[in-house]
CSV table of N, CA and C in Angstrom, one decimal:
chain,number,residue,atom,x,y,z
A,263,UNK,N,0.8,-1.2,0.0
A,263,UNK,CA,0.0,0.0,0.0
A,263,UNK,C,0.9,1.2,0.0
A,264,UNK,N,0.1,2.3,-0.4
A,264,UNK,CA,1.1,3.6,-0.4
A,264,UNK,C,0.2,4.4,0.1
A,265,UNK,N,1.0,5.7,1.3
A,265,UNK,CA,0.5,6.4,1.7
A,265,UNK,C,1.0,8.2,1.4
A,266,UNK,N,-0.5,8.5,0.8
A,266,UNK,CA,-0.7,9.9,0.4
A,266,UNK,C,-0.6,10.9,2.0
A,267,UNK,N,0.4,11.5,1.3
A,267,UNK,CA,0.3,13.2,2.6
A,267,UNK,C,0.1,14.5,1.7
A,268,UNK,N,-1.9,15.2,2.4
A,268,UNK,CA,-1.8,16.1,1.3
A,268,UNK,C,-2.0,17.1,2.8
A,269,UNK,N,-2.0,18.6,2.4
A,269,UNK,CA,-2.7,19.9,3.5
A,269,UNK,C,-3.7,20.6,2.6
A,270,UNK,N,-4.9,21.2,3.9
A,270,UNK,CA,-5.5,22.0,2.9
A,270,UNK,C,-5.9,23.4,4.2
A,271,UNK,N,-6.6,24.0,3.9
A,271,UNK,CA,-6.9,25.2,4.7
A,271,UNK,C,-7.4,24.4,6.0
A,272,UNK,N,-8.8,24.2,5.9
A,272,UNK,CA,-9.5,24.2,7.0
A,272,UNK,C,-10.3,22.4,6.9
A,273,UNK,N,-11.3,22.5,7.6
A,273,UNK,CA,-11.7,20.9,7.9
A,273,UNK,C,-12.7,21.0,7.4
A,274,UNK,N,-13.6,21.8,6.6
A,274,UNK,CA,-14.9,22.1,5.5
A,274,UNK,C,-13.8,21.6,4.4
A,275,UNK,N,-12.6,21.6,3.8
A,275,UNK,CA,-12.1,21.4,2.5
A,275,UNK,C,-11.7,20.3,2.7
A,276,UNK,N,-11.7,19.4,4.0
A,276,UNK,CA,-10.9,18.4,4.0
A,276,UNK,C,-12.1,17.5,4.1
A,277,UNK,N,-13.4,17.8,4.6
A,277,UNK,CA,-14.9,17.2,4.8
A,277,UNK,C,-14.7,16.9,3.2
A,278,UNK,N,-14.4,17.8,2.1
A,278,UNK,CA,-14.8,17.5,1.1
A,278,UNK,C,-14.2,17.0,0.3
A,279,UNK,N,-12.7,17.0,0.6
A,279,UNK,CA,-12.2,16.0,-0.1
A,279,UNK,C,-12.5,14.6,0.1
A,280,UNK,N,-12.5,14.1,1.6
A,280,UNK,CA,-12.9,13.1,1.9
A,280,UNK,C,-14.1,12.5,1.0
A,281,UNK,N,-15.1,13.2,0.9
A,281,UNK,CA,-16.1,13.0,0.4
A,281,UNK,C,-15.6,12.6,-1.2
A,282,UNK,N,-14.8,13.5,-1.9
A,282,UNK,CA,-14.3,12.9,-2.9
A,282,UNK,C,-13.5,11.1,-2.9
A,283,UNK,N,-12.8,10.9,-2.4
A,283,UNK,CA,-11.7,9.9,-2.2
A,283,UNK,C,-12.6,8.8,-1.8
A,284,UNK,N,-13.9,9.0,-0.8
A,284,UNK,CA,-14.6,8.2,-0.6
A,284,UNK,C,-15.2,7.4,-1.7
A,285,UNK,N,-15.8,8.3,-2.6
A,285,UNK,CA,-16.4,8.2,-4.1
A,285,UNK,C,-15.5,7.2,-5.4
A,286,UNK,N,-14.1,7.2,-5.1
A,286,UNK,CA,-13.2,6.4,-5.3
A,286,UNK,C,-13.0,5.3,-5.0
A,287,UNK,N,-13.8,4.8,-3.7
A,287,UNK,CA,-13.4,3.5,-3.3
A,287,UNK,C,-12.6,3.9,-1.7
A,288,UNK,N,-12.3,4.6,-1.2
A,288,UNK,CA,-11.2,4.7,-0.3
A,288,UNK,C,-12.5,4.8,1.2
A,289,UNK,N,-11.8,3.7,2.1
A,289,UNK,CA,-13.0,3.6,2.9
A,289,UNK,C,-12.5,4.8,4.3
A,290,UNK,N,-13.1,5.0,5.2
A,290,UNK,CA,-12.7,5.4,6.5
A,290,UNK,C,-12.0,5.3,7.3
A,291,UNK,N,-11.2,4.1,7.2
A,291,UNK,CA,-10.3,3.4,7.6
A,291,UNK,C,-9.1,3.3,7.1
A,292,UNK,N,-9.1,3.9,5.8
A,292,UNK,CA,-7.5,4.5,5.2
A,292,UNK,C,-7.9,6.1,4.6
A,293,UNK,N,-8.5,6.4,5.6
A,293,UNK,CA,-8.4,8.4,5.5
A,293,UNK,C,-8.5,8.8,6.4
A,294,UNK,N,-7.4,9.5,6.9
A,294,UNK,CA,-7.3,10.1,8.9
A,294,UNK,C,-6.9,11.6,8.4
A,295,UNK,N,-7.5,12.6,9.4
A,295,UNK,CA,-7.4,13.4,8.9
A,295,UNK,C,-6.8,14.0,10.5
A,296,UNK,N,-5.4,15.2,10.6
A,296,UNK,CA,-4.6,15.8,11.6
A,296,UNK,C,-5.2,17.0,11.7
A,297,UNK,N,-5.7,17.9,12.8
A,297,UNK,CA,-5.8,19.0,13.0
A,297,UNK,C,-5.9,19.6,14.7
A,298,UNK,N,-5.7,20.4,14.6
A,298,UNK,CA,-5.6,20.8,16.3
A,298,UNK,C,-7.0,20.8,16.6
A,299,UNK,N,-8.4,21.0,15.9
A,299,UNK,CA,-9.5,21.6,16.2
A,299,UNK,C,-10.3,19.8,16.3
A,300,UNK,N,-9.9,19.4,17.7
A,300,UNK,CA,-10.7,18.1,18.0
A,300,UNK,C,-11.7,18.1,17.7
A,301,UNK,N,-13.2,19.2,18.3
A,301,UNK,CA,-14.4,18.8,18.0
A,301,UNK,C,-14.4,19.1,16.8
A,302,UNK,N,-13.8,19.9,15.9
A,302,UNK,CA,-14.3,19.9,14.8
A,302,UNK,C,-14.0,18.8,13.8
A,303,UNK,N,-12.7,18.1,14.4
A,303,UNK,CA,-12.9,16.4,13.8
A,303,UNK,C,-14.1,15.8,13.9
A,304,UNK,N,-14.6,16.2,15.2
A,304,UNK,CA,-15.5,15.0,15.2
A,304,UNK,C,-16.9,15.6,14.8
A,305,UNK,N,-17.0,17.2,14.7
A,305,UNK,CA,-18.6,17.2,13.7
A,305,UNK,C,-18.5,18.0,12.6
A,306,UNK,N,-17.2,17.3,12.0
A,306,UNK,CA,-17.3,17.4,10.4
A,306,UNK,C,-17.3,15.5,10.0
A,307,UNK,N,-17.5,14.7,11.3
A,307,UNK,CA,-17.3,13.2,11.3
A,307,UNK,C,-16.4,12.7,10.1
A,308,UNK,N,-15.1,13.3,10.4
A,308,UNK,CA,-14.1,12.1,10.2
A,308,UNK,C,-13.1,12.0,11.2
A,309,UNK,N,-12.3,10.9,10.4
A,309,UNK,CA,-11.4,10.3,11.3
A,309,UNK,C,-10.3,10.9,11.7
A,310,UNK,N,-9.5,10.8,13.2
A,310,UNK,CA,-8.8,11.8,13.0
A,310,UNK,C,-8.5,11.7,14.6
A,311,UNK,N,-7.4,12.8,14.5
A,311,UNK,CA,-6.5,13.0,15.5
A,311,UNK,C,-5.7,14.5,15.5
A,312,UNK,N,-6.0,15.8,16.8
A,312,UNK,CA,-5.7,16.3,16.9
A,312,UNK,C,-4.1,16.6,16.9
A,313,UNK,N,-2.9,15.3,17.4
A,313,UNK,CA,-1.8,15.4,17.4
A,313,UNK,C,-1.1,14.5,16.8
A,314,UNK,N,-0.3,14.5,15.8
A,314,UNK,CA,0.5,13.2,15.6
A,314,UNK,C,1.2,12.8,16.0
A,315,UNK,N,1.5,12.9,17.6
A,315,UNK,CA,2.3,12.0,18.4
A,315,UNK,C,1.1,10.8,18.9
A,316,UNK,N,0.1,11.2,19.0
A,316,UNK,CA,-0.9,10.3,19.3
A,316,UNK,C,-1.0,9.0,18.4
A,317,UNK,N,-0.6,9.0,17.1
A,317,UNK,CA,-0.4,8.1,16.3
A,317,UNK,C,0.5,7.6,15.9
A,318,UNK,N,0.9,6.5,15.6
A,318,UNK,CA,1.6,5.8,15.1
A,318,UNK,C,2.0,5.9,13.4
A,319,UNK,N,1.6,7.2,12.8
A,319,UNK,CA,1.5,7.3,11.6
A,319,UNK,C,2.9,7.0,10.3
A,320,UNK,N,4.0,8.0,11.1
A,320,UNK,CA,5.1,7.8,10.5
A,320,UNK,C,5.9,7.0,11.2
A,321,UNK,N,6.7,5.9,10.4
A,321,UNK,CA,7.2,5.1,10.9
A,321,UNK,C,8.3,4.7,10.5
A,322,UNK,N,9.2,5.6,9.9
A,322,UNK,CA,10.4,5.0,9.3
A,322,UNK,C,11.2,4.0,10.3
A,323,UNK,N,11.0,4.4,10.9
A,323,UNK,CA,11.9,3.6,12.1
A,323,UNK,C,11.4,2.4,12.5
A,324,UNK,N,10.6,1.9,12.2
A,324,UNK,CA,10.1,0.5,12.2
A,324,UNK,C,10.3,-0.1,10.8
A,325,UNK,N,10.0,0.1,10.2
A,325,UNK,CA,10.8,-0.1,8.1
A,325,UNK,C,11.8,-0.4,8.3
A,326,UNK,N,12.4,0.6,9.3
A,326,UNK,CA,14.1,0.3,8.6
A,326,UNK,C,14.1,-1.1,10.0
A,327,UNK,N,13.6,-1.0,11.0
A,327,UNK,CA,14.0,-2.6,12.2
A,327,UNK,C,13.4,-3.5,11.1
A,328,UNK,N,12.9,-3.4,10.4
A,328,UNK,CA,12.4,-4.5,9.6
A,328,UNK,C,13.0,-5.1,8.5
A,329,UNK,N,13.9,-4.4,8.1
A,329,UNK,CA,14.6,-4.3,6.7
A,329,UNK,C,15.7,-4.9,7.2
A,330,UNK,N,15.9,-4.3,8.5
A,330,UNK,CA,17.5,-4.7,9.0
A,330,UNK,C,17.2,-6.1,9.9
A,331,UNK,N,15.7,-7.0,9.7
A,331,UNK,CA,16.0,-8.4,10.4
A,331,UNK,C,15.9,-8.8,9.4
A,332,UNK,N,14.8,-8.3,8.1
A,332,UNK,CA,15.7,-9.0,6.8
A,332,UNK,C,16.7,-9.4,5.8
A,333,UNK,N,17.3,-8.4,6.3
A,333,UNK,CA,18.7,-8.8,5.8
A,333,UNK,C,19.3,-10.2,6.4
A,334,UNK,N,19.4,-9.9,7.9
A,334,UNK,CA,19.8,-10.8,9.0
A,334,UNK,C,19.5,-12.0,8.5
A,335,UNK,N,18.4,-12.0,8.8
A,335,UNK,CA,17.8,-13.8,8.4
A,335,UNK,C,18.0,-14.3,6.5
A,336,UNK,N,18.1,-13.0,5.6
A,336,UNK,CA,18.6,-13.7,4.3
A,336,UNK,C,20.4,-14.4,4.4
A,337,UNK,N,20.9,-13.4,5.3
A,337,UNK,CA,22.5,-13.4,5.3
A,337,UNK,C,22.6,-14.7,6.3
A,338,UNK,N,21.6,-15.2,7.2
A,338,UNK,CA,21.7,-16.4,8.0
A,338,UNK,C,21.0,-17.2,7.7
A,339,UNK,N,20.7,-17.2,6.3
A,339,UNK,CA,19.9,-18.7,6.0
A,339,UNK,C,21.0,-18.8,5.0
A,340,UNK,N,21.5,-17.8,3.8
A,340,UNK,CA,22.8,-17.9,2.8
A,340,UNK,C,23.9,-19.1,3.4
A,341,UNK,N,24.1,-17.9,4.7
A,341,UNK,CA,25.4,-18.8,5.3
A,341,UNK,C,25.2,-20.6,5.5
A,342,UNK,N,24.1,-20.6,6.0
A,342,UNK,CA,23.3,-22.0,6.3
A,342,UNK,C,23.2,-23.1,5.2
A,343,UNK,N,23.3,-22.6,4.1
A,343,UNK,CA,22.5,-23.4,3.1
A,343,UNK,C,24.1,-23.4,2.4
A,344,UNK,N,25.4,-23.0,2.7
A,344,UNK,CA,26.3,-23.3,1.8
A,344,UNK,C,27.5,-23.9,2.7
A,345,UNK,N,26.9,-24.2,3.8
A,345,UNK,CA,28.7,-24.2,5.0
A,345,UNK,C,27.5,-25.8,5.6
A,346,UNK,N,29.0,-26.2,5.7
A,346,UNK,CA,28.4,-27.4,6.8
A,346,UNK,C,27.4,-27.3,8.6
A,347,UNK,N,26.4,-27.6,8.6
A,347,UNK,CA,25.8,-27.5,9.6
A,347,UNK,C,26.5,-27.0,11.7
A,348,UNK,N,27.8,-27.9,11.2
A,348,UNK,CA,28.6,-28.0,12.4
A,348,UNK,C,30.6,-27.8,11.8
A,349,UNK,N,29.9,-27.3,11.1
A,349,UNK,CA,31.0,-26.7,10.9
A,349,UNK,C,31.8,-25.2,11.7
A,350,UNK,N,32.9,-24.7,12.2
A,350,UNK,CA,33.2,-23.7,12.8
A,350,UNK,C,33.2,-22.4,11.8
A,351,UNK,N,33.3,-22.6,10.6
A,351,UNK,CA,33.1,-21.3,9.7
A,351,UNK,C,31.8,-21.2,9.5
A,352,UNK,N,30.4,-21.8,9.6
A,352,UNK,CA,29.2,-21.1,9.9
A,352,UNK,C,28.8,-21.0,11.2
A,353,UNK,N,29.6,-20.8,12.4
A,353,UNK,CA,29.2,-20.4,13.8
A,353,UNK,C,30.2,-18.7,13.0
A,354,UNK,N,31.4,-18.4,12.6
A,354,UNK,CA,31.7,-16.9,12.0
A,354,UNK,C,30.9,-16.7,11.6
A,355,UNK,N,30.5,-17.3,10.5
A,355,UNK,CA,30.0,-16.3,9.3
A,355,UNK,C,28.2,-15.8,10.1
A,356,UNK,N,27.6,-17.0,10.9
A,356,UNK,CA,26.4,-16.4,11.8
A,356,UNK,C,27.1,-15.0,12.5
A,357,UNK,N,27.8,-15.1,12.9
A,357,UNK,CA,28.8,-13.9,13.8
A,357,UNK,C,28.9,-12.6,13.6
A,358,UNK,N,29.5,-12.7,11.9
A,358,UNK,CA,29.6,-12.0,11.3
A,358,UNK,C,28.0,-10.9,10.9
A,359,UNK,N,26.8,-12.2,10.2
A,359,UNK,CA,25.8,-11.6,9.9
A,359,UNK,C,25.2,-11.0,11.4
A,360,UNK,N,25.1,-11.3,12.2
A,360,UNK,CA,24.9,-10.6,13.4
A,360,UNK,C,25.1,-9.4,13.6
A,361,UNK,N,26.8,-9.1,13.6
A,361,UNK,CA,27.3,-7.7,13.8
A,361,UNK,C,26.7,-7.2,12.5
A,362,UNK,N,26.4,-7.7,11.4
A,362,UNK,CA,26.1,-6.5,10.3
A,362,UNK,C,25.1,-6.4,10.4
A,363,UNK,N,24.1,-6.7,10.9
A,363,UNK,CA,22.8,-6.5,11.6
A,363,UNK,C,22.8,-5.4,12.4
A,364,UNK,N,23.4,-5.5,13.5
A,364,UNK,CA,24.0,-4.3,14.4
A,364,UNK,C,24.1,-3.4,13.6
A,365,UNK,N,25.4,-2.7,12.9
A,365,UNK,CA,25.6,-1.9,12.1
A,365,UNK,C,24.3,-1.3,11.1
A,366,UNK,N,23.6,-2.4,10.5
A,366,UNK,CA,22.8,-1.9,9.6
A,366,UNK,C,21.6,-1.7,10.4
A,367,UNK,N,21.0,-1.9,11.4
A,367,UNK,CA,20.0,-1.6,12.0
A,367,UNK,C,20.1,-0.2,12.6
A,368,UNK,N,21.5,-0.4,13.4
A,368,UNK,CA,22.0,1.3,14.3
A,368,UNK,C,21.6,2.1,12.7
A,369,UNK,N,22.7,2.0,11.5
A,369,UNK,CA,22.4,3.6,10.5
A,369,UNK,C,21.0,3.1,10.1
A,370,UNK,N,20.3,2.4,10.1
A,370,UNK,CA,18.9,2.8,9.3
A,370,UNK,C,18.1,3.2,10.3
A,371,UNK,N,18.0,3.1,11.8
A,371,UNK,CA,17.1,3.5,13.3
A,371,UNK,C,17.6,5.1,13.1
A,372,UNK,N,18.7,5.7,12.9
A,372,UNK,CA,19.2,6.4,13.4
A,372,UNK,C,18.7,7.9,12.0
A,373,UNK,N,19.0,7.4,10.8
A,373,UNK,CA,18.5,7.9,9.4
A,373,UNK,C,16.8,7.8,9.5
A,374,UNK,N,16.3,6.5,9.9
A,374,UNK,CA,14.6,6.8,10.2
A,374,UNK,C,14.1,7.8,10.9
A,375,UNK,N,14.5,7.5,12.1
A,375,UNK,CA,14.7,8.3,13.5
A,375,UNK,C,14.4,10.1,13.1
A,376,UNK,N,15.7,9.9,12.2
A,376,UNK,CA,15.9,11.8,12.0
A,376,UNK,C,14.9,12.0,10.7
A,377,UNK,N,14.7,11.4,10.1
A,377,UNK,CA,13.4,11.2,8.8
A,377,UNK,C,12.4,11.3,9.7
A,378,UNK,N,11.6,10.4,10.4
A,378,UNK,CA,10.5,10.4,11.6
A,378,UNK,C,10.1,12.4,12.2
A,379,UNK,N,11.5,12.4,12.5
A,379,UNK,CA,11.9,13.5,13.3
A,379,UNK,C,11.4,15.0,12.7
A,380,UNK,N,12.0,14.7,11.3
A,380,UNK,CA,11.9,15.9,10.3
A,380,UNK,C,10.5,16.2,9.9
A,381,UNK,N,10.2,14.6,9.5
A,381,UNK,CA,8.3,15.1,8.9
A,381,UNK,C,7.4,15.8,9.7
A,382,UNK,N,7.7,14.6,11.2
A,382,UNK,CA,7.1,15.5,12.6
A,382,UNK,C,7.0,16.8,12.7
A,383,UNK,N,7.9,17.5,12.5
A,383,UNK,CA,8.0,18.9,13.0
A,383,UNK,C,7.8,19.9,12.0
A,384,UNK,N,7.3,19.3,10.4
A,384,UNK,CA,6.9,19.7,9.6
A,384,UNK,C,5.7,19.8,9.7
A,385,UNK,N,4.8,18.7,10.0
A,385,UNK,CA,3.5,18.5,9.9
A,385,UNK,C,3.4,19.3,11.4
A,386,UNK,N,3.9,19.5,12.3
A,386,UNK,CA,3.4,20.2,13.3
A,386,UNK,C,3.3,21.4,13.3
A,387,UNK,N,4.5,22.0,12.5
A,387,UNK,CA,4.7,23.3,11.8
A,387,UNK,C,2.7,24.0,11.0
A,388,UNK,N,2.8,22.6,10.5
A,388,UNK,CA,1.3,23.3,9.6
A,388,UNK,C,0.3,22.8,10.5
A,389,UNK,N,-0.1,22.4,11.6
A,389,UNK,CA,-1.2,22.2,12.5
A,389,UNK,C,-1.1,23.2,13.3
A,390,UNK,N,0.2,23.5,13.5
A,390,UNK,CA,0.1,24.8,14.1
A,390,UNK,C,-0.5,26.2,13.8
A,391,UNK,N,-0.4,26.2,12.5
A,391,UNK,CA,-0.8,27.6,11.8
A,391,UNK,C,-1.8,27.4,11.4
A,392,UNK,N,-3.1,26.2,11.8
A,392,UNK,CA,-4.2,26.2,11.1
A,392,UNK,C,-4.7,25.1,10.5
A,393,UNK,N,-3.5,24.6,9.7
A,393,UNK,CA,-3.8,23.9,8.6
A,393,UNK,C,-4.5,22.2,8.7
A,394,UNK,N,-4.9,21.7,7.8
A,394,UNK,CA,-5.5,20.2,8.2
A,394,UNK,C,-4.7,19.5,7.5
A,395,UNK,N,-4.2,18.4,8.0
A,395,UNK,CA,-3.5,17.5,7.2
A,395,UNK,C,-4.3,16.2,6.8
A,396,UNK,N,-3.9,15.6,6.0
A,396,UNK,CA,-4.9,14.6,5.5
A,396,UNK,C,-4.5,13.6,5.0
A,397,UNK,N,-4.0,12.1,5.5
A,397,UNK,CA,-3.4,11.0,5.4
A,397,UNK,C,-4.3,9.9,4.3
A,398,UNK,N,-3.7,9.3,3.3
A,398,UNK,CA,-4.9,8.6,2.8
A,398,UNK,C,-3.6,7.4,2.5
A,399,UNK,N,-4.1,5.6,2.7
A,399,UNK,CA,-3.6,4.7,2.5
A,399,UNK,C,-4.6,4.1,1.3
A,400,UNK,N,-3.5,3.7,0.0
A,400,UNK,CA,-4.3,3.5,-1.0
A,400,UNK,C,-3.9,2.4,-1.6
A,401,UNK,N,-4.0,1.5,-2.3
A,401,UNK,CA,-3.4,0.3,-2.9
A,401,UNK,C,-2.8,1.2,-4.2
A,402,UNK,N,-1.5,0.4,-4.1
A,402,UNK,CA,-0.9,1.2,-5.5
A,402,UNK,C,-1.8,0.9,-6.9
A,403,UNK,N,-2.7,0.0,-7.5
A,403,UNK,CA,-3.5,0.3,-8.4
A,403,UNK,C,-4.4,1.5,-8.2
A,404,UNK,N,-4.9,2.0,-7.0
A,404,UNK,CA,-5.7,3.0,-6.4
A,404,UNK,C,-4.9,4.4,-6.9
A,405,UNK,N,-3.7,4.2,-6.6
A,405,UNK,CA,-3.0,5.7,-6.2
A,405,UNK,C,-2.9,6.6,-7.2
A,406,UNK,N,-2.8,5.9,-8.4
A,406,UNK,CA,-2.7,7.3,-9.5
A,406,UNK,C,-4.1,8.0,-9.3
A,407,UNK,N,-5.1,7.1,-9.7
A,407,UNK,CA,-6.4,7.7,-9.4
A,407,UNK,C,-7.1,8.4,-8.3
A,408,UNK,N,-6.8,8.5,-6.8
A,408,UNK,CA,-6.9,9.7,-6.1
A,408,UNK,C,-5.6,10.5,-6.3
A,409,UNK,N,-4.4,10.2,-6.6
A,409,UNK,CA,-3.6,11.6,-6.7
A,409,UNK,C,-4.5,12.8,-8.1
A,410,UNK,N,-4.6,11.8,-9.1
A,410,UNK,CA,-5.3,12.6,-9.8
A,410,UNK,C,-6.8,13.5,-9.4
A,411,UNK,N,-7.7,13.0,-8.8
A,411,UNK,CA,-8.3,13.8,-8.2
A,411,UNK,C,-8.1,14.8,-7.3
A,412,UNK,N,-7.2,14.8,-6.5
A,412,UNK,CA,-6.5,15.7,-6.0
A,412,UNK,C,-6.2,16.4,-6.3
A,413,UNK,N,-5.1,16.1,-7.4
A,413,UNK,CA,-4.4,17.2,-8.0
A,413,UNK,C,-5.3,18.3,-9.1
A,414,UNK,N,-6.8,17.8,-9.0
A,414,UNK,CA,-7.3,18.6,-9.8
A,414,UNK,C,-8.1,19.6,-8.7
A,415,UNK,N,-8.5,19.1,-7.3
A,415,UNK,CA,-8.9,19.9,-6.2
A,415,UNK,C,-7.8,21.1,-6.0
A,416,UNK,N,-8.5,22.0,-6.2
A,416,UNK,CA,-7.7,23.4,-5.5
A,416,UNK,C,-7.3,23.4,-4.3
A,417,UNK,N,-8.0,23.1,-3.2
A,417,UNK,CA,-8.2,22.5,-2.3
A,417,UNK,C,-6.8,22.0,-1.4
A,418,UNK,N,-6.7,21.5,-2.1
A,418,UNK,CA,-5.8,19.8,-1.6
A,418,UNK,C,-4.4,20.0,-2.1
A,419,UNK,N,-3.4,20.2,-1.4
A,419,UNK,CA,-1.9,20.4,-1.6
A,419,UNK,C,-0.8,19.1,-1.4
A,420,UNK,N,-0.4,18.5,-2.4
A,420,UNK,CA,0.7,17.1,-2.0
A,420,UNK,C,1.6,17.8,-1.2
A,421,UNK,N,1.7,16.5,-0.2
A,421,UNK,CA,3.2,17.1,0.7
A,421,UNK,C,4.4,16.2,0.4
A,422,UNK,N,3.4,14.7,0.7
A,422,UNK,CA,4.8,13.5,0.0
A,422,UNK,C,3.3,12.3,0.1
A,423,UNK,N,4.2,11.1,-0.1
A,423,UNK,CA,4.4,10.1,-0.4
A,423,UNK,C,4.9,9.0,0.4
A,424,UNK,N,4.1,7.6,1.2
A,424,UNK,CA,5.3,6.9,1.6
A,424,UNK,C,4.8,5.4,1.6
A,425,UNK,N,5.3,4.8,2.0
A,425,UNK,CA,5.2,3.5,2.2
A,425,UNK,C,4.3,3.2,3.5
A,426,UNK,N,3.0,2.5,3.8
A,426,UNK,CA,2.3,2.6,4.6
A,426,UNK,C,2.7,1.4,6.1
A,427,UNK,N,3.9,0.3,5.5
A,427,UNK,CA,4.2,-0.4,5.6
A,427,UNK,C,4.4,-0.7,7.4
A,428,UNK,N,4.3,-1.3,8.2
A,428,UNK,CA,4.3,-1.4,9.7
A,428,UNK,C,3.7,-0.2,10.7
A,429,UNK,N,2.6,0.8,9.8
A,429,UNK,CA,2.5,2.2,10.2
A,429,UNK,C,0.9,2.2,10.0
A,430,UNK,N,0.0,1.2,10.7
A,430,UNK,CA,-1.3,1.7,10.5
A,430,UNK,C,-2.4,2.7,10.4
A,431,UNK,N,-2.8,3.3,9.9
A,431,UNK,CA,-3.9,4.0,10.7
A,431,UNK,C,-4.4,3.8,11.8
A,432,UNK,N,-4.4,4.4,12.8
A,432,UNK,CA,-5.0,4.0,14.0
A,432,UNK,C,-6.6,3.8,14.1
A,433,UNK,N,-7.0,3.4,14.2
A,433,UNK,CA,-8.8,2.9,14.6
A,433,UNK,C,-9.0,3.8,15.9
């Protein structure tokens, strides 16, 4: 799945995009919408969250712990499938894949981390001054087709793009 980050003014433009995206197929459960103005989340009725610390939305830092036990376990099945079972050169080379695990988990936690860090304080940047932000999780056959609607809403501003991958919408 891939996840749409758009901003718009207020939560009447974002009522209506929803309303668009809905009309698409996209259900309530992959369209969360950020803004400081709680009750008016809740009686323009959508989904949503005043703060994005409250969610689990961005998640690079889970991507990359995930990336980095896949490595692990390809680099420790490789080792396994070419070295003798009880042999002392696959108790190294398990050794080896371990520490590079280490290594590659520390720089991708740490590059997430400051990625996590950056969007945060971006997206808080614009909740602060007003603005609504508006998350949409789409299947990639889906995605051309709401960006395109989007992009024809005056409305509706792209911010990015990401991978929705270990980072649910919250319920």
């Amino acid at each position: 799945m891939k996840r749409l980050f758009y901003a718009t003014n207020n939560l009447d433009d974002a009522e209506s995009i929803s309303d668009e995206v809905h009309k698409l197929g996209i259900d309530d459960h992959h369209f969360y919408v950020l803004s400081r103005d709680e009750n008016g989340i809740k009686s323009h009725h959508l989904h949503g969250s005043s703060n994005i610390d409250k969610t689990d939305i961005i998640a690079a830092k889970k991507r990359a712990k995930m990336m980095a036990s896949g490595a692990l376990a390809i680099m420790i099945a490789a080792v396994a499938l070419s070295t003798n079972a009880f042999n002392s050169q696959l108790l190294w080379a398990i050794f080896a894949a371990i520490c590079a695990y280490v290594v590659i988990s520390f720089i991708l936690l740490i590059t997430g981390g400051s990625f996590d860090g950056y969007f945060k304080s971006l997206i808080n940047e614009r909740l602060d001054s007003g603005e609504v932000i508006i998350i949409i999780d789409v299947e990639k056959a889906q995605s051309k087709k709401v960006e395109r609607q989007l992009d024809t809403h005056d409305k509706a501003q792209f911010l990015a793009d990401s991978s929705n991958l270990a980072s649910p919408i919250p319920d």
